[in-house]
Coordinates of C-alpha atoms in Angstrom, one line a residue:
M1 CA -0.1 0.0 -0.3
S2 CA 1.2 3.4 -1.0
R3 CA 1.3 6.3 0.7
D4 CA 1.7 10.0 0.0
S5 CA 1.0 11.2 3.7
V6 CA 0.1 10.3 7.0
Q7 CA -3.7 9.3 6.8
I8 CA -5.9 7.0 9.1
P9 CA -7.3 3.9 7.1
D10 CA -11.0 4.2 5.9
D11 CA -13.2 1.4 5.1
Q12 CA -11.7 0.9 1.8
D13 CA -8.4 0.2 3.4
F14 CA -9.7 -2.2 5.6
Q15 CA -11.8 -4.4 2.7
N16 CA -8.0 -4.2 0.6
F17 CA -6.1 -5.4 3.7
R18 CA -9.0 -8.3 3.8
T19 CA -9.1 -8.7 0.2
E20 CA -5.0 -9.1 0.4
C21 CA -5.2 -11.8 3.5
H22 CA -7.2 -13.7 0.7
S23 CA -5.6 -13.5 -2.4
E24 CA -3.5 -16.7 -3.5
A25 CA -1.3 -14.9 -6.2
G26 CA 2.2 -14.9 -6.3
W27 CA 2.3 -16.7 -2.7
T28 CA 4.6 -19.7 -2.1
L29 CA 4.0 -22.1 0.3
T30 CA 6.5 -22.8 3.0
Y31 CA 5.0 -24.6 5.9
N32 CA 1.8 -26.1 6.6
R33 CA 1.6 -28.2 9.6
S34 CA -0.8 -28.8 12.9
G35 CA -3.5 -26.2 11.3
I36 CA -0.1 -23.4 10.7
T37 CA 0.0 -22.2 7.4
V38 CA 3.0 -19.9 6.2
W39 CA 3.4 -18.1 2.7
V40 CA 6.1 -15.8 1.4
Q41 CA 6.3 -13.5 -1.1
I42 CA 9.8 -12.5 -2.4
L43 CA 9.8 -8.9 -3.0
E44 CA 13.7 -8.2 -3.3
E45 CA 16.1 -11.5 -3.6
E46 CA 19.2 -9.4 -2.7
R47 CA 17.8 -7.8 0.0
A48 CA 15.7 -10.5 1.1
L49 CA 13.0 -8.2 1.2
H50 CA 9.8 -10.0 1.6
K51 CA 5.4 -10.3 2.4
I52 CA 4.9 -13.2 5.0
K53 CA 1.4 -14.8 5.4
C54 CA -0.2 -17.1 8.0
R55 CA -2.5 -18.7 8.7
M56 CA -4.1 -20.5 11.7
E57 CA -7.1 -22.6 13.0
C58 CA -7.6 -21.9 16.7
K59 CA -9.9 -24.0 17.9
D60 CA -11.4 -23.6 21.8
I61 CA -10.7 -19.7 20.9
S62 CA -13.4 -16.8 20.2
A63 CA -12.7 -14.2 17.8
E64 CA -13.5 -12.0 20.9
V65 CA -11.2 -13.4 23.2
L66 CA -8.1 -13.5 20.4
Y67 CA -9.0 -9.6 19.5
D68 CA -8.4 -8.8 23.0
V69 CA -5.3 -10.6 23.4
L70 CA -3.9 -8.8 19.9
H71 CA -4.7 -5.3 21.4
D72 CA -4.1 -6.1 25.4
V73 CA -0.3 -4.0 26.2
E74 CA 0.1 -5.2 29.5
Y75 CA -0.7 -9.1 28.6
R76 CA 1.6 -8.9 25.1
R77 CA 4.4 -8.0 27.9
K78 CA 3.6 -11.9 29.5
W79 CA 3.7 -13.9 26.4
D80 CA 5.5 -12.0 23.6
T81 CA 9.1 -13.3 24.6
N82 CA 10.5 -11.5 21.2
V83 CA 9.0 -8.4 22.8
I84 CA 11.9 -6.0 23.7
E85 CA 9.7 -3.0 25.1
T86 CA 6.2 -1.9 24.0
F87 CA 3.9 1.0 24.6
D88 CA 1.6 3.2 23.3
I89 CA 2.5 7.0 22.5
G90 CA -1.5 8.4 21.8
R91 CA -4.6 8.3 20.3
L92 CA -5.3 9.6 17.1
T93 CA -9.7 8.4 17.2
A94 CA -11.5 6.1 18.8
N95 CA -10.1 3.2 16.6
A96 CA -6.5 4.7 16.0
D97 CA -3.4 5.2 18.0
I98 CA 0.4 5.7 17.5
G99 CA 2.6 3.2 19.0
Y100 CA 6.5 2.1 19.8
Y101 CA 7.3 -1.6 19.8
S102 CA 10.8 -3.4 19.7
W103 CA 11.9 -6.8 19.8
K104 CA 14.8 -9.5 19.5
C105 CA 15.7 -10.7 16.2
P106 CA 17.5 -13.8 15.2
K107 CA 20.9 -14.2 16.4
P108 CA 23.4 -12.4 15.8
L109 CA 21.2 -9.9 13.9
K110 CA 20.7 -6.5 15.4
N111 CA 17.6 -5.6 17.3
R112 CA 15.1 -3.8 15.3
D113 CA 12.0 -1.5 16.6
V114 CA 8.8 0.3 14.9
I115 CA 6.9 3.3 15.8
T116 CA 3.3 2.6 13.9
L117 CA -0.1 3.7 13.1
R118 CA -2.6 1.5 14.2
S119 CA -5.9 0.8 13.6
W120 CA -8.9 -1.1 14.3
L121 CA -12.2 -2.4 12.8
P122 CA -14.7 -4.7 13.9
M123 CA -16.1 -6.0 10.6
G124 CA -19.3 -8.2 11.4
K125 CA -18.1 -11.7 12.7
D126 CA -14.4 -10.6 11.6
Y127 CA -12.2 -7.9 13.5
I128 CA -8.9 -6.4 11.7
I129 CA -6.2 -4.8 13.1
M130 CA -3.5 -3.2 11.0
N131 CA -0.5 -0.8 11.4
Y132 CA 2.1 1.3 9.1
S133 CA 5.1 2.8 10.4
V134 CA 5.3 6.5 11.1
K135 CA 8.0 9.3 12.6
H136 CA 7.4 11.1 15.9
A137 CA 9.6 13.7 16.8
K138 CA 10.1 12.1 20.5
Y139 CA 10.8 8.9 19.2
P140 CA 14.0 9.1 17.1
P141 CA 15.8 5.8 16.1
K142 CA 18.2 4.0 19.3
K143 CA 22.0 3.6 18.7
D144 CA 21.0 0.1 20.1
L145 CA 18.4 -0.9 17.5
V146 CA 17.6 -1.0 13.7
R147 CA 14.8 1.1 13.1
A148 CA 12.7 -0.9 10.9
V149 CA 9.7 0.3 8.8
S150 CA 6.4 -1.1 8.3
I151 CA 4.6 -1.1 5.0
Q152 CA 2.0 -3.0 6.2
T153 CA 1.1 -5.3 9.2
G154 CA -2.1 -6.5 10.4
Y155 CA -4.1 -9.3 11.6
L156 CA -7.7 -10.3 10.2
I157 CA -10.0 -12.3 12.7
Q158 CA -12.5 -14.3 11.1
G159 CA -15.2 -15.8 13.6
G160 CA -16.0 -19.3 13.5
G161 CA -18.6 -19.7 16.3
P162 CA -18.7 -19.3 19.8
S163 CA -15.2 -21.1 20.7
N164 CA -13.6 -21.1 17.3
C165 CA -11.5 -18.3 14.8
T166 CA -9.0 -17.9 12.0
L167 CA -6.4 -15.7 12.4
I168 CA -4.4 -14.0 9.1
Y169 CA -1.6 -12.7 10.1
L170 CA 0.0 -10.2 7.2
A171 CA 3.6 -8.3 7.4
Q172 CA 5.4 -6.5 4.6
V173 CA 8.0 -5.2 6.8
D174 CA 11.4 -3.5 5.4
P175 CA 14.1 -4.5 7.9
R176 CA 16.7 -1.8 6.8
G177 CA 18.9 -3.6 6.2
S178 CA 20.8 -6.5 3.2
L179 CA 20.0 -9.4 5.1
P180 CA 20.9 -13.5 4.8
K181 CA 18.5 -16.0 2.4
W182 CA 18.5 -17.9 5.6
V183 CA 16.1 -15.2 7.2
V184 CA 13.9 -15.4 5.2
N185 CA 13.9 -19.2 5.6
K186 CA 14.1 -18.8 9.6
S187 CA 11.2 -16.7 9.5
S188 CA 8.9 -18.6 7.4
Q189 CA 9.8 -22.3 8.5
F190 CA 10.4 -21.5 12.4
L191 CA 10.0 -18.1 14.1
A192 CA 6.3 -17.6 12.1
P193 CA 4.8 -20.8 13.1
K194 CA 6.9 -20.6 16.6
A195 CA 5.0 -17.2 17.3
M196 CA 1.7 -18.3 16.2
K197 CA 1.5 -21.5 18.5
K198 CA 2.8 -18.9 21.3
M199 CA -0.3 -16.5 20.0
Y200 CA -2.3 -19.4 20.2
K201 CA -1.6 -20.9 24.2
A202 CA -1.5 -17.0 25.1
C203 CA -5.1 -17.1 24.3
L204 CA -6.0 -19.9 25.9
K205 CA -4.7 -18.4 29.4
Y206 CA -6.4 -15.0 28.6
P207 CA -9.7 -15.2 30.4
D208 CA -8.1 -16.4 33.6
W209 CA -5.8 -13.9 33.5
K210 CA -7.8 -11.2 32.5
K211 CA -10.2 -11.6 35.7
K212 CA -7.4 -10.8 37.7
H213 CA -5.6 -7.6 35.8
N214 CA -8.2 -4.8 35.6
P215 CA -11.0 -7.2 33.9
Q216 CA -13.2 -4.4 32.7
H217 CA -10.0 -2.2 31.3
K218 CA -10.6 -2.8 27.6
P219 CA -10.6 1.0 26.1
W220 CA -10.0 -1.0 22.3
L221 CA -13.7 -1.9 22.8
Y222 CA -14.1 1.0 25.5
P223 CA -12.9 4.7 24.3
E224 CA -13.7 6.4 26.9
Q225 CA -11.2 4.1 29.2
S226 CA -8.6 5.4 27.6
V227 CA -6.1 7.2 29.3
L228 CA -3.7 7.9 26.4
P229 CA -3.3 11.2 25.4
T230 CA -4.3 12.8 22.5
L231 CA -2.2 13.5 18.7
S232 CA -2.9 14.9 16.1
L233 CA -1.6 13.7 12.3
S234 CA 0.2 16.7 12.4
E235 CA 2.7 15.5 15.1
V236 CA 3.8 12.5 12.8
S237 CA 4.7 11.8 9.6
L238 CA 5.8 9.0 7.3
Q239 CA 8.3 7.3 8.0
H240 CA 10.5 6.7 5.1
A241 CA 12.7 4.0 4.8
D242 CA 15.4 5.7 2.5
S243 CA 15.6 8.6 5.6
L244 CA 17.1 5.7 7.6
E245 CA 20.4 4.1 8.3
N246 CA 20.6 0.6 5.8
I247 CA 22.8 -1.6 7.1
D248 CA 24.7 -4.4 5.5
E249 CA 23.8 -8.0 7.6
S250 CA 24.5 -10.5 4.3
C251 CA 27.4 -11.7 5.4
V252 CA 26.0 -12.5 8.9
A253 CA 25.8 -16.6 10.1
E254 CA 23.0 -18.1 11.2
T255 CA 24.4 -19.3 14.8
K256 CA 22.8 -21.8 16.5
D257 CA 19.0 -22.4 16.8
D258 CA 17.9 -20.6 19.8
R259 CA 15.2 -22.3 20.4
G260 CA 15.3 -22.6 24.2
E261 CA 15.2 -19.1 24.7
G262 CA 11.5 -18.1 25.4
S263 CA 10.0 -21.7 25.1
D264 CA 6.3 -22.0 24.4
E265 CA 5.4 -23.0 28.0
D266 CA 6.4 -19.7 29.1
S267 CA 4.1 -18.8 32.2
V268 CA 1.8 -15.8 31.8
N269 CA -0.2 -15.6 35.4

C-alpha cells in the first residue's frame, strides 16, 4: 500500500487489507502443519525483502478473545518473549493510535524497532487490526536498535463460532538492511509458526489472566476508558525507508538455534 501522507485508514483500506489476506496470487507455501500455514512472497531477492502471511485455525478460542489478546499491551509483555519494549504513545481517534514496539531478531542480527500508526475495526463477525510506520519527533531511532519500517502489517480475525476462529497475519516489513537469505527461511519455517503457537497458548490463558488484571479495562472496545494523550496527525509524519540507516548484514552467519529462549511453555500468570 503506497501513501503520500499520514492518513487514518478508511473502510476501503480495511477492505483492501482483507482482500490481500485472502489473495493467493504470487505466494509460495513454505509451511503447513498442525493447523498453521505460512506463505512467503519475495520482493527483492538481494535484500531478502519479503511479505509473509500466516494462517492459524484456533480451536477453543473465540474471535473476541483473540482480538482482546492482540490489543492488550499489558498482556503482550507477559507472553511475547520476542518483545523488548512496547507501549502506546497516544490516540488519534477512537480506533487509531500511535505506538512503539521493539523486538529481538534471530542472533546474531541486530534487534529492530518501529513506531506505527495502528487502527482497528470490527467487521461483522470479523476483526481487523493493521498498522504502518510513522515518525514521531519524541521517539527517534536508537543507537542500539535498527529502525525498521512496517509498510503494511496486520491481523484478520475471522469468527467461526462461539469457541473457534481463524487468524491471518500479513506483514510487509522493510528491516532496513541487506539480510542473508537464511533469515527468510528461518522466519517462515520456524519463527513464524513458533510465534503463532505461542499466541495460541496465550489466548487460552487470557480469560483467567484478565479476571485478575483489571478485567473491565478494554479501551480498544470502550474508547472512553483510554487514558492516552490525544495526538493530532500533524505530530507524526510518514517514515520513509530511505531516510533511515541501511546496514549490511548479508554476510552474517546463522548461529545455533535459540529454541531454548522463550519456550512456548512460558507462564503468563
